[in-house]
N, CA, C and O atoms as a printed pandas DataFrame, in Angstrom:
     atom_number atom_name residue_name chain_id  residue_number  x_coord  y_coord  z_coord
0              1         N          PRO        A               1  -30.706  -25.513   24.684
1              2        CA          PRO        A               1  -30.168  -24.950   25.956
2              3         C          PRO        A               1  -28.929  -24.380   25.944
3              4         O          PRO        A               1  -28.126  -24.809   25.115
4              5         N          LYS        A               2  -28.536  -23.335   26.830
5              6        CA          LYS        A               2  -27.115  -23.192   26.686
6              7         C          LYS        A               2  -26.334  -23.931   27.468
7              8         O          LYS        A               2  -26.633  -24.598   28.458
8              9         N          GLY        A               3  -24.925  -23.697   26.751
9             10        CA          GLY        A               3  -23.775  -24.662   27.641
10            11         C          GLY        A               3  -23.803  -25.998   27.205
11            12         O          GLY        A               3  -23.034  -26.877   27.596
12            13         N          THR        A               4  -24.941  -26.163   26.173
13            14        CA          THR        A               4  -24.887  -28.149   25.576
14            15         C          THR        A               4  -23.959  -27.873   24.487
15            16         O          THR        A               4  -23.942  -26.812   23.864
16            17         N          PRO        A               5  -23.083  -29.004   24.250
17            18        CA          PRO        A               5  -21.676  -29.066   23.643
18            19         C          PRO        A               5  -22.387  -29.370   22.285
19            20         O          PRO        A               5  -23.499  -29.884   22.170
20            21         N          PRO        A               6  -21.542  -28.959   21.255
21            22        CA          PRO        A               6  -22.053  -29.253   19.832
22            23         C          PRO        A               6  -21.975  -30.699   19.650
23            24         O          PRO        A               6  -21.203  -31.346   20.357
24            25         N          PRO        A               7  -22.839  -31.375   18.599
25            26        CA          PRO        A               7  -23.011  -32.323   18.259
26            27         C          PRO        A               7  -21.593  -33.013   18.003
27            28         O          PRO        A               7  -20.717  -32.291   17.529
28            29         N          PRO        A               8  -21.236  -34.595   18.326
29            30        CA          PRO        A               8  -19.955  -34.930   17.612
30            31         C          PRO        A               8  -19.836  -35.026   16.159
31            32         O          PRO        A               8  -20.801  -35.259   15.431
32            33         N          VAL        A               9  -18.565  -34.833   15.717
33            34        CA          VAL        A               9  -18.485  -34.793   14.461
34            35         C          VAL        A               9  -18.110  -36.583   13.820
35            36         O          VAL        A               9  -17.304  -37.410   14.246
36            37         N          PRO        A              10  -19.050  -36.651   12.707
37            38        CA          PRO        A              10  -18.939  -37.992   12.278
38            39         C          PRO        A              10  -17.340  -38.074   11.898
39            40         O          PRO        A              10  -16.625  -37.134   11.551
40            41         N          LYS        A              11  -16.907  -39.718   12.091
41            42        CA          LYS        A              11  -15.663  -40.130   11.810
42            43         C          LYS        A              11  -15.261  -39.725   10.289
43            44         O          LYS        A              11  -16.136  -39.778    9.425
44            45         N          GLY        A              12  -14.374  -39.454   10.067
45            46        CA          GLY        A              12  -13.849  -38.794    8.709
46            47         C          GLY        A              12  -14.346  -37.515    8.065
47            48         O          GLY        A              12  -13.763  -37.190    7.030
48            49         N          ALA        A              13  -15.388  -36.683    8.528
49            50        CA          ALA        A              13  -15.795  -35.617    8.168
50            51         C          ALA        A              13  -15.182  -34.526    8.836
51            52         O          ALA        A              13  -14.914  -34.461   10.035
52            53         N          PRO        A              14  -14.901  -33.316    7.582
53            54        CA          PRO        A              14  -14.103  -32.317    8.320
54            55         C          PRO        A              14  -14.978  -31.417    9.392
55            56         O          PRO        A              14  -16.194  -31.432    9.206
56            57         N          PRO        A              15  -14.463  -30.613   10.528
57            58        CA          PRO        A              15  -14.907  -30.226   11.366
58            59         C          PRO        A              15  -15.638  -29.156   11.199
59            60         O          PRO        A              15  -15.259  -28.382   10.319
60            61         N          PRO        A              16  -16.577  -28.892   11.791
61            62        CA          PRO        A              16  -17.474  -27.480   11.402
62            63         C          PRO        A              16  -16.836  -26.114   11.330
63            64         O          PRO        A              16  -15.980  -25.818   12.163
64            65         N          VAL        A              17  -17.126  -25.431   10.575
65            66        CA          VAL        A              17  -16.654  -24.002   10.344
66            67         C          VAL        A              17  -17.107  -23.297   11.574
67            68         O          VAL        A              17  -18.297  -23.457   11.844
68            69         N          PRO        A              18  -16.343  -22.482   12.450
69            70        CA          PRO        A              18  -16.864  -21.820   13.306
70            71         C          PRO        A              18  -17.545  -20.088   12.360
71            72         O          PRO        A              18  -17.250  -19.530   11.303
72            73         N          LYS        A              19  -18.379  -19.851   13.312
73            74        CA          LYS        A              19  -19.066  -18.593   12.772
74            75         C          LYS        A              19  -18.366  -17.542   12.313
75            76         O          LYS        A              19  -17.426  -17.008   12.902
76            77         N          GLY        A              20  -18.879  -17.191   11.106
77            78        CA          GLY        A              20  -17.923  -15.653   10.835
78            79         C          GLY        A              20  -16.307  -16.017   10.394
79            80         O          GLY        A              20  -15.379  -15.212   10.311
80            81         N          ALA        A              21  -16.274  -17.608   10.119
81            82        CA          ALA        A              21  -14.794  -18.047    9.757
82            83         C          ALA        A              21  -15.056  -18.229    8.047
83            84         O          ALA        A              21  -16.100  -18.575    7.493
84            85         N          PRO        A              22  -13.732  -17.871    7.422
85            86        CA          PRO        A              22  -13.990  -18.352    6.038
86            87         C          PRO        A              22  -13.949  -19.815    5.649
87            88         O          PRO        A              22  -13.147  -20.518    6.265
88            89         N          PRO        A              23  -14.658  -20.340    4.767
89            90        CA          PRO        A              23  -14.625  -21.933    4.429
90            91         C          PRO        A              23  -13.278  -22.512    4.268
91            92         O          PRO        A              23  -12.275  -21.870    3.956
92            93         N          PRO        A              24  -13.339  -23.862    4.522
93            94        CA          PRO        A              24  -12.275  -23.994    4.044
94            95         C          PRO        A              24  -11.750  -24.262    2.713
95            96         O          PRO        A              24  -12.548  -24.180    1.779
96            97         N          ILE        A              25  -10.482  -24.584    2.462
97            98        CA          ILE        A              25   -9.987  -24.440    0.797
98            99         C          ILE        A              25  -10.041  -26.004    0.477
99           100         O          ILE        A              25   -9.538  -26.871    1.192
100          101         N          PRO        A              26  -10.727  -26.217   -0.704
101          102        CA          PRO        A              26  -11.041  -27.431   -0.911
102          103         C          PRO        A              26   -9.517  -28.133   -1.301
103          104         O          PRO        A              26   -8.760  -27.233   -1.666
104          105         N          LYS        A              27   -8.961  -29.261   -1.325
105          106        CA          LYS        A              27   -7.772  -29.727   -1.432
106          107         C          LYS        A              27   -7.611  -29.438   -3.460
107          108         O          LYS        A              27   -8.423  -29.471   -4.385
108          109         N          GLY        A              28   -6.389  -29.220   -3.373
109          110        CA          GLY        A              28   -6.101  -29.052   -4.766
110          111         C          GLY        A              28   -6.305  -27.539   -5.278
111          112         O          GLY        A              28   -5.670  -27.060   -6.217
112          113         N          ALA        A              29   -7.391  -26.775   -4.442
113          114        CA          ALA        A              29   -7.215  -25.721   -4.924
114          115         C          ALA        A              29   -6.569  -24.773   -4.559
115          116         O          ALA        A              29   -6.391  -24.747   -3.341
116          117         N          PRO        A              30   -5.830  -23.402   -5.517
117          118        CA          PRO        A              30   -4.785  -22.584   -5.321
118          119         C          PRO        A              30   -5.287  -21.879   -4.115
119          120         O          PRO        A              30   -6.486  -21.875   -3.836
120          121         N          PRO        A              31   -4.275  -21.207   -3.305
121          122        CA          PRO        A              31   -4.633  -20.583   -2.025
122          123         C          PRO        A              31   -5.277  -19.247   -2.111
123          124         O          PRO        A              31   -5.024  -18.701   -3.185
124          125         N          PRO        A              32   -5.926  -18.646   -1.425
125          126        CA          PRO        A              32   -6.243  -17.538   -1.690
126          127         C          PRO        A              32   -5.286  -16.717   -1.545
127          128         O          PRO        A              32   -4.231  -17.088   -1.030
128          129         N          PRO        A              33   -5.548  -14.955   -2.135
129          130        CA          PRO        A              33   -4.632  -14.096   -1.896
130          131         C          PRO        A              33   -4.151  -13.745   -0.762
131          132         O          PRO        A              33   -5.060  -13.828    0.065
132          133         N          LYS        A              34   -3.096  -13.359   -0.239
133          134        CA          LYS        A              34   -2.548  -12.992    1.158
134          135         C          LYS        A              34   -3.219  -11.560    1.333
135          136         O          LYS        A              34   -3.270  -10.741    0.415
136          137         N          ASP        A              35   -3.736  -11.341    2.633
137          138        CA          ASP        A              35   -4.103   -9.624    2.851
138          139         C          ASP        A              35   -2.816   -8.743    2.901
139          140         O          ASP        A              35   -2.796   -7.557    2.574
140          141         N          ASP        A              36   -1.675   -9.505    3.376
141          142        CA          ASP        A              36   -0.745   -8.469    3.468
142          143         C          ASP        A              36    0.402   -8.475    2.094
143          144         O          ASP        A              36    1.628   -8.548    2.008
144          145         N          ALA        A              37   -0.702   -8.360    1.140
145          146        CA          ALA        A              37    0.098   -8.404   -0.392
146          147         C          ALA        A              37    0.357   -7.115   -0.529
147          148         O          ALA        A              37   -0.253   -6.132   -0.107
148          149         N          THR        A              38    1.700   -7.250   -1.406
149          150        CA          THR        A              38    2.160   -5.906   -1.639
150          151         C          THR        A              38    1.324   -4.637   -2.356
151          152         O          THR        A              38    1.165   -4.604   -3.576
152          153         N          PRO        A              39    0.801   -3.583   -1.448
153          154        CA          PRO        A              39   -0.105   -2.834   -2.030
154          155         C          PRO        A              39    0.460   -2.022   -3.435
155          156         O          PRO        A              39    1.680   -1.898   -3.538
156          157         N          LEU        A              40   -0.270   -1.563   -4.333
157          158        CA          LEU        A              40   -0.195   -0.634   -5.446
158          159         C          LEU        A              40   -0.618    0.641   -5.131
159          160         O          LEU        A              40   -1.409    0.986   -4.253
160          161         N          SER        A              41    0.218    1.560   -6.243
161          162        CA          SER        A              41   -0.228    2.891   -6.401
162          163         C          SER        A              41   -1.312    2.950   -7.054
163          164         O          SER        A              41   -1.828    1.911   -7.464
164          165         N          PRO        A              42   -1.803    4.016   -7.253
165          166        CA          PRO        A              42   -2.780    4.329   -8.397
166          167         C          PRO        A              42   -2.498    4.140   -9.891
167          168         O          PRO        A              42   -3.341    3.901  -10.756
168          169         N          LYS        A              43   -1.355    4.267  -10.032
169          170        CA          LYS        A              43   -0.783    3.685  -11.504
170          171         C          LYS        A              43   -0.635    2.386  -11.460
171          172         O          LYS        A              43   -0.571    1.846  -12.564
172          173         N          GLY        A              44   -0.544    1.559  -10.336
173          174        CA          GLY        A              44   -0.469    0.042  -10.314
174          175         C          GLY        A              44    0.735   -0.386   -9.994
175          176         O          GLY        A              44    0.991   -1.585   -9.883
176          177         N          ASN        A              45    1.653    0.621   -9.802
177          178        CA          ASN        A              45    3.165    0.179   -9.267
178          179         C          ASN        A              45    3.356   -0.203   -7.504
179          180         O          ASN        A              45    2.961    0.420   -6.518
180          181         N          PRO        A              46    4.154   -1.530   -7.628
181          182        CA          PRO        A              46    4.305   -1.944   -6.401
182          183         C          PRO        A              46    4.856   -1.045   -5.211
183          184         O          PRO        A              46    5.919   -0.488   -5.485
184          185         N          ILE        A              47    4.424   -0.831   -4.139
185          186        CA          ILE        A              47    4.818   -0.151   -2.950
186          187         C          ILE        A              47    5.333   -1.260   -1.891
187          188         O          ILE        A              47    4.607   -1.862   -1.099
188          189         N          SER        A              48    6.816   -1.417   -2.045
189          190        CA          SER        A              48    7.427   -2.156   -0.886
190          191         C          SER        A              48    8.101   -1.825   -0.026
191          192         O          SER        A              48    8.832   -0.886   -0.343
192          193         N          PRO        A              49    8.225   -2.217    1.104
193          194        CA          PRO        A              49    9.270   -1.668    2.050
194          195         C          PRO        A              49   10.709   -1.940    1.484
195          196         O          PRO        A              49   11.544   -1.046    1.620
196          197         N          ARG        A              50   11.048   -3.078    0.877
197          198        CA          ARG        A              50   12.250   -3.259    0.211
198          199         C          ARG        A              50   12.974   -1.863   -0.393
199          200         O          ARG        A              50   13.973   -1.235   -0.043
200          201         N          SER        A              51   11.895   -1.665   -1.568
201          202        CA          SER        A              51   12.164   -0.587   -2.703
202          203         C          SER        A              51   12.503    0.619   -1.753
203          204         O          SER        A              51   13.354    1.410   -2.162
204          205         N          GLU        A              52   11.848    0.869   -0.367
205          206        CA          GLU        A              52   12.186    2.051    0.286
206          207         C          GLU        A              52   13.656    2.054    0.852
207          208         O          GLU        A              52   14.378    3.040    0.996
208          209         N          GLU        A              53   13.940    0.763    1.137
209          210        CA          GLU        A              53   15.303    0.543    1.923
210          211         C          GLU        A              53   16.209    0.859    0.596
211          212         O          GLU        A              53   17.157    1.644    0.636
212          213         N          LYS        A              54   15.852    0.236   -0.452
213          214        CA          LYS        A              54   17.152    0.613   -1.836
214          215         C          LYS        A              54   17.205    1.828   -2.136
215          216         O          LYS        A              54   18.226    2.208   -2.709
216          217         N          ALA        A              55   16.035    2.897   -1.818
217          218        CA          ALA        A              55   16.276    4.281   -2.240
218          219         C          ALA        A              55   17.214    5.064   -1.621
219          220         O          ALA        A              55   16.931    5.571   -0.536
220          221         N          LYS        A              56   18.145    5.224   -2.062
221          222        CA          LYS        A              56   19.178    5.923   -1.367
222          223         C          LYS        A              56   19.413    7.974   -2.008
223          224         O          LYS        A              56   20.045    8.921   -1.539
224          225         N          ALA        A              57   18.818    7.861   -2.821
225          226        CA          ALA        A              57   18.593    9.508   -3.168
226          227         C          ALA        A              57   17.382    9.886   -3.817
227          228         O          ALA        A              57   16.485    9.145   -4.220
228          229         N          CYS        A              58   17.461   11.084   -3.867
229          230        CA          CYS        A              58   15.922   11.453   -4.711
230          231         C          CYS        A              58   16.067   11.248   -5.977
231          232         O          CYS        A              58   17.176   11.306   -6.508
232          233         N          GLU        A              59   15.101   11.012   -6.555
233          234        CA          GLU        A              59   14.663   10.575   -8.175
234          235         C          GLU        A              59   15.053   11.733   -8.880
235          236         O          GLU        A              59   15.684   11.572   -9.924
236          237         N          THR        A              60   14.775   12.930   -8.470
237          238        CA          THR        A              60   14.864   14.245   -9.473
238          239         C          THR        A              60   16.352   15.162   -9.134
239          240         O          THR        A              60   17.027   15.579  -10.075
240          241         N          CYS        A              61   16.655   15.347   -8.055
241          242        CA          CYS        A              61   17.837   16.077   -7.795
242          243         C          CYS        A              61   18.990   15.074   -7.277
243          244         O          CYS        A              61   20.099   15.477   -7.628
244          245         N          GLY        A              62   19.010   14.356   -6.833
245          246        CA          GLY        A              62   19.815   13.084   -6.544
246          247         C          GLY        A              62   20.284   13.691   -5.111
247          248         O          GLY        A              62   21.455   13.411   -4.857
248          249         N          SER        A              63   19.729   14.333   -4.287
249          250        CA          SER        A              63   20.181   14.753   -2.920
250          251         C          SER        A              63   20.058   13.220   -1.887
251          252         O          SER        A              63   19.124   12.417   -1.883
252          253         N          LYS        A              64   21.085   13.185   -1.228
253          254        CA          LYS        A              64   20.989   11.792   -0.461
254          255         C          LYS        A              64   20.184   11.842    0.496
255          256         O          LYS        A              64   20.013   12.854    1.174
256          257         N          PHE        A              65   19.409   10.422    0.720
257          258        CA          PHE        A              65   18.604   10.349    2.130
258          259         C          PHE        A              65   19.539    9.843    3.147
259          260         O          PHE        A              65   20.535    9.177    2.866
260          261         N          GLY        A              66   19.151   10.217    4.464
261          262        CA          GLY        A              66   19.891    9.490    5.557
262          263         C          GLY        A              66   19.644   10.471    6.941
263          264         O          GLY        A              66   18.859   11.401    7.122
264          265         N          ILE        A              67   20.637    9.863    7.810
265          266        CA          ILE        A              67   20.528   10.795    8.814
266          267         C          ILE        A              67   20.780   12.034    8.884
267          268         O          ILE        A              67   20.136   12.657    9.728
268          269         N          LEU        A              68   21.532   12.607    8.250
269          270        CA          LEU        A              68   21.692   14.076    8.066
270          271         C          LEU        A              68   21.485   14.404    6.363
271          272         O          LEU        A              68   21.519   15.582    6.008
272          273         N          GLY        A              69   21.328   13.607    5.613
273          274        CA          GLY        A              69   20.623   13.944    4.553
274          275         C          GLY        A              69   19.088   14.158    4.507
275          276         O          GLY        A              69   18.435   14.218    5.549
276          277         N          SER        A              70   18.438   14.290    3.095
277          278        CA          SER        A              70   17.003   14.847    3.052
278          279         C          SER        A              70   15.875   13.625    3.713
279          280         O          SER        A              70   16.146   12.425    3.721
280          281         N          ALA        A              71   15.075   13.988    4.045
281          282        CA          ALA        A              71   13.823   13.072    4.279
282          283         C          ALA        A              71   13.556   12.351    3.053
283          284         O          ALA        A              71   13.890   12.810    1.960
284          285         N          LYS        A              72   12.988   11.278    3.186
285          286        CA          LYS        A              72   12.579   10.344    2.184
286          287         C          LYS        A              72   11.235   10.316    2.060
287          288         O          LYS        A              72   10.615    9.594    2.841
288          289         N          ILE        A              73   10.524   11.077    1.078
289          290        CA          ILE        A              73    8.986   11.094    0.687
290          291         C          ILE        A              73    9.087   10.048   -0.552
291          292         O          ILE        A              73    9.909    9.754   -1.419
292          293         N          HIS        A              74    7.591    9.591   -0.085
293          294        CA          HIS        A              74    7.371    8.251   -1.174
294          295         C          HIS        A              74    6.055    8.810   -2.068
295          296         O          HIS        A              74    5.036    9.054   -1.422
296          297         N          CYS        A              75    6.036    8.976   -3.192
297          298        CA          CYS        A              75    5.132    9.488   -4.026
298          299         C          CYS        A              75    4.198    8.417   -4.537
299          300         O          CYS        A              75    4.536    7.593   -5.387
300          301         N          LYS        A              76    3.022    8.471   -3.983
301          302        CA          LYS        A              76    1.910    7.746   -3.679
302          303         C          LYS        A              76    1.206    7.555   -5.051
303          304         O          LYS        A              76    0.177    6.881   -5.091
304          305         N          ASN        A              77    1.788    8.198   -6.341
305          306        CA          ASN        A              77    1.249    7.797   -7.226
306          307         C          ASN        A              77    2.437    7.211   -8.388
307          308         O          ASN        A              77    1.965    6.485   -9.262
308          309         N          CYS        A              78    3.643    7.429   -8.436
309          310        CA          CYS        A              78    4.538    6.563   -9.110
310          311         C          CYS        A              78    5.491    5.549   -8.183
311          312         O          CYS        A              78    6.375    4.803   -8.604
312          313         N          SER        A              79    5.143    5.699   -7.074
313          314        CA          SER        A              79    5.917    5.097   -6.084
314          315         C          SER        A              79    7.370    5.219   -6.023
315          316         O          SER        A              79    8.003    4.236   -5.637
316          317         N          LYS        A              80    7.926    6.177   -6.317
317          318        CA          LYS        A              80    9.279    6.599   -6.355
318          319         C          LYS        A              80    9.646    7.475   -5.019
319          320         O          LYS        A              80    8.741    8.104   -4.473
320          321         N          PHE        A              81   10.793    7.507   -4.568
321          322        CA          PHE        A              81   11.229    8.304   -3.432
322          323         C          PHE        A              81   11.985    9.609   -4.100
323          324         O          PHE        A              81   12.785    9.659   -5.034
324          325         N          TYR        A              82   11.447   10.610   -3.293
325          326        CA          TYR        A              82   11.908   12.042   -3.417
326          327         C          TYR        A              82   12.305   12.890   -2.493
327          328         O          TYR        A              82   11.982   12.338   -1.441
328          329         N          CYS        A              83   12.891   14.060   -2.196
329          330        CA          CYS        A              83   13.269   14.815   -1.110
330          331         C          CYS        A              83   12.107   15.433   -1.068
331          332         O          CYS        A              83   11.161   15.176   -1.813
332          333         N          LYS        A              84   12.126   16.350   -0.121
333          334        CA          LYS        A              84   11.106   17.236    0.538
334          335         C          LYS        A              84   10.802   18.610   -0.902
335          336         O          LYS        A              84    9.708   18.975   -1.334
336          337         N          LYS        A              85   11.863   18.978   -1.230
337          338        CA          LYS        A              85   12.014   19.866   -2.413
338          339         C          LYS        A              85   11.452   19.490   -3.477
339          340         O          LYS        A              85   10.780   20.366   -4.022
340          341         N          CYS        A              86   11.488   18.290   -4.079
341          342        CA          CYS        A              86   10.984   17.527   -5.135
342          343         C          CYS        A              86    9.531   16.967   -5.155
343          344         O          CYS        A              86    9.060   16.304   -6.079
344          345         N          SER        A              87    8.833   17.351   -3.920
345          346        CA          SER        A              87    7.677   16.957   -3.454
346          347         C          SER        A              87    6.824   17.832   -3.122
347          348         O          SER        A              87    7.153   18.952   -2.731
348          349         N          LYS        A              88    5.374   17.356   -3.258
349          350        CA          LYS        A              88    4.258   18.241   -2.432
350          351         C          LYS        A              88    3.107   17.619   -2.153
351          352         O          LYS        A              88    2.712   16.752   -2.933
352          353         N          LYS        A              89    2.442   17.908   -1.122
353          354        CA          LYS        A              89    1.320   17.525   -0.795
354          355         C          LYS        A              89    0.006   17.624   -1.581
355          356         O          LYS        A              89   -0.311   18.778   -1.870
356          357         N          GLY        A              90   -0.641   16.865   -1.898
357          358        CA          GLY        A              90   -2.066   17.167   -2.815
358          359         C          GLY        A              90   -3.255   15.926   -2.841
359          360         O          GLY        A              90   -3.158   14.804   -2.344
360          361         N          THR        A              91   -4.038   16.327   -3.351
361          362        CA          THR        A              91   -5.314   15.301   -3.555
362          363         C          THR        A              91   -5.502   14.771   -4.859
363          364         O          THR        A              91   -5.295   15.486   -5.839
364          365         N          ASN        A              92   -5.896   13.518   -4.979
365          366        CA          ASN        A              92   -6.377   12.853   -6.132
366          367         C          ASN        A              92   -8.030   12.639   -6.174
367          368         O          ASN        A              92   -8.307   11.448   -6.319
368          369         N          PRO        A              93   -9.066   13.415   -6.093
369          370        CA          PRO        A              93  -10.318   12.876   -6.009
370          371         C          PRO        A              93  -10.587   11.563   -6.714
371          372         O          PRO        A              93  -11.084   10.552   -6.218
372          373         N          SER        A              94  -10.116   11.780   -8.135
373          374        CA          SER        A              94  -10.406   10.929   -9.126
374          375         C          SER        A              94   -9.966    9.401   -8.588
375          376         O          SER        A              94  -10.685    8.468   -8.946
376          377         N          ALA        A              95   -8.908    9.145   -7.813
377          378        CA          ALA        A              95   -8.362    7.979   -7.247
378          379         C          ALA        A              95   -8.876    7.754   -5.907
379          380         O          ALA        A              95   -8.517    6.748   -5.294
380          381         N          GLY        A              96   -9.731    8.643   -5.357
381          382        CA          GLY        A              96  -10.474    8.372   -3.747
382          383         C          GLY        A              96   -9.605    9.201   -2.985
383          384         O          GLY        A              96  -10.048    9.322   -1.843
384          385         N          ILE        A              97   -8.343    9.936   -3.201
385          386        CA          ILE        A              97   -7.685   10.526   -2.326
386          387         C          ILE        A              97   -8.112   11.813   -1.974
387          388         O          ILE        A              97   -8.019   12.645   -2.877
388          389         N          THR        A              98   -8.619   12.252   -0.743
389          390        CA          THR        A              98   -9.116   13.262   -0.667
390          391         C          THR        A              98   -8.447   14.184    0.430
391          392         O          THR        A              98   -8.536   15.412    0.418
392          393         N          LYS        A              99   -7.703   13.376    1.467
393          394        CA          LYS        A              99   -6.857   13.883    2.324
394          395         C          LYS        A              99   -5.546   14.261    1.698
395          396         O          LYS        A              99   -5.151   13.440    0.869
396          397         N          PRO        A             100   -4.653   15.472    1.926
397          398        CA          PRO        A             100   -3.339   15.425    1.369
398          399         C          PRO        A             100   -2.375   14.651    1.710
399          400         O          PRO        A             100   -1.995   14.472    2.867
400          401         N          ILE        A             101   -1.789   13.998    0.430
401          402        CA          ILE        A             101   -0.655   13.044    0.660
402          403         C          ILE        A             101    0.538   13.773   -0.224
403          404         O          ILE        A             101    0.324   14.764   -0.923
404          405         N          TYR        A             102    1.776   13.156   -0.092
405          406        CA          TYR        A             102    2.604   13.525   -0.760
406          407         C          TYR        A             102    2.772   12.672   -1.939
407          408         O          TYR        A             102    2.846   11.443   -1.941
408          409         N          PHE        A             103    2.841   13.713   -3.253
409          410        CA          PHE        A             103    3.231   13.393   -4.614
410          411         C          PHE        A             103    4.726   14.007   -5.150
411          412         O          PHE        A             103    5.162   15.088   -4.754
412          413         N          CYS        A             104    5.353   13.230   -6.011
413          414        CA          CYS        A             104    6.512   14.138   -6.684
414          415         C          CYS        A             104    5.821   15.248   -7.308
415          416         O          CYS        A             104    4.621   15.243   -7.585
416          417         N          ASN        A             105    6.837   16.440   -7.570
417          418        CA          ASN        A             105    6.441   17.337   -8.331
418          419         C          ASN        A             105    5.575   16.964   -9.696
419          420         O          ASN        A             105    4.487   17.483   -9.946
420          421         N          ASN        A             106    6.172   16.067  -10.466
421          422        CA          ASN        A             106    5.738   15.716  -11.894
422          423         C          ASN        A             106    4.208   15.001  -11.452
423          424         O          ASN        A             106    3.245   15.523  -12.014
424          425         N          CYS        A             107    3.931   13.972  -10.595
425          426        CA          CYS        A             107    2.875   13.322  -10.577
426          427         C          CYS        A             107    1.659   14.620   -9.791
427          428         O          CYS        A             107    0.480   14.677  -10.140
428          429         N          PHE        A             108    2.200   15.439   -8.851
429          430        CA          PHE        A             108    1.522   16.571   -8.677
430          431         C          PHE        A             108    0.731   17.321   -9.494
431          432         O          PHE        A             108   -0.485   17.493   -9.408
432          433         N          ALA        A             109    1.825   17.939  -10.631
433          434        CA          ALA        A             109    1.168   18.437  -11.643
434          435         C          ALA        A             109    0.322   17.586  -12.529
435          436         O          ALA        A             109   -0.642   18.116  -13.084
436          437         N          GLU        A             110    0.567   16.388  -12.708
437          438        CA          GLU        A             110   -0.177   15.285  -13.437
438          439         C          GLU        A             110   -1.700   15.201  -13.121
439          440         O          GLU        A             110   -2.627   15.429  -13.899
440          441         N          VAL        A             111   -1.771   14.753  -11.569
441          442        CA          VAL        A             111   -2.980   14.184  -11.251
442          443         C          VAL        A             111   -3.625   15.324   -9.987
443          444         O          VAL        A             111   -4.796   15.096   -9.681
444          445         N          CYS        A             112   -3.069   16.289   -9.391
445          446        CA          CYS        A             112   -3.426   17.186   -8.517
446          447         C          CYS        A             112   -4.305   18.273   -8.972
447          448         O          CYS        A             112   -3.834   19.061   -9.792
448          449         N          PRO        A             113   -5.888   18.482   -8.433
449          450        CA          PRO        A             113   -6.157   19.518   -8.918
450          451         C          PRO        A             113   -5.844   21.143   -8.401
451          452         O          PRO        A             113   -6.194   22.205   -8.915
452          453         N          GLU        A             114   -4.998   20.852   -7.112
453          454        CA          GLU        A             114   -4.846   22.029   -6.749
454          455         C          GLU        A             114   -3.498   22.581   -7.612
455          456         O          GLU        A             114   -2.958   23.685   -7.538
456          457         N          ALA        A             115   -3.204   21.605   -8.321
457          458        CA          ALA        A             115   -1.758   22.275   -9.379
458          459         C          ALA        A             115   -2.537   23.010  -10.553
459          460         O          ALA        A             115   -1.852   23.702  -11.307
460          461         N          GLN        A             116   -3.996   22.920  -10.793
461          462        CA          GLN        A             116   -4.905   23.499  -12.323
462          463         C          GLN        A             116   -4.808   24.884  -11.624
463          464         O          GLN        A             116   -4.559   25.773  -12.438
464          465         N          LYS        A             117   -4.915   25.247  -10.539
465          466        CA          LYS        A             117   -5.097   26.712  -10.146
466          467         C          LYS        A             117   -4.347   27.737  -10.286
467          468         O          LYS        A             117   -4.721   28.836   -9.878
């Protein structure tokens, strides 16, 4: 019947796992990986907000980023930062990237089919 409380948990037994919840981690087992782990580029380079804070100038031409400087563009392949002049939007279907995203000019030439046209 609806509204019936669940049976009592025997003394010393772990509480029941709610429906849809992950199972409890056994004692001494390593913790599961965090969902908010640092994402990786297709080349396996870490993409972290800290590296964005550290980027002060374009990797190619050296133009400064900032309020009156160049916009900071993150290459989704090599994970470095570039100005708009030194980057292009493209796709990389072999990595599952079908919507145009930013790549540095070098990575664009290397991985984007648009560069082959």
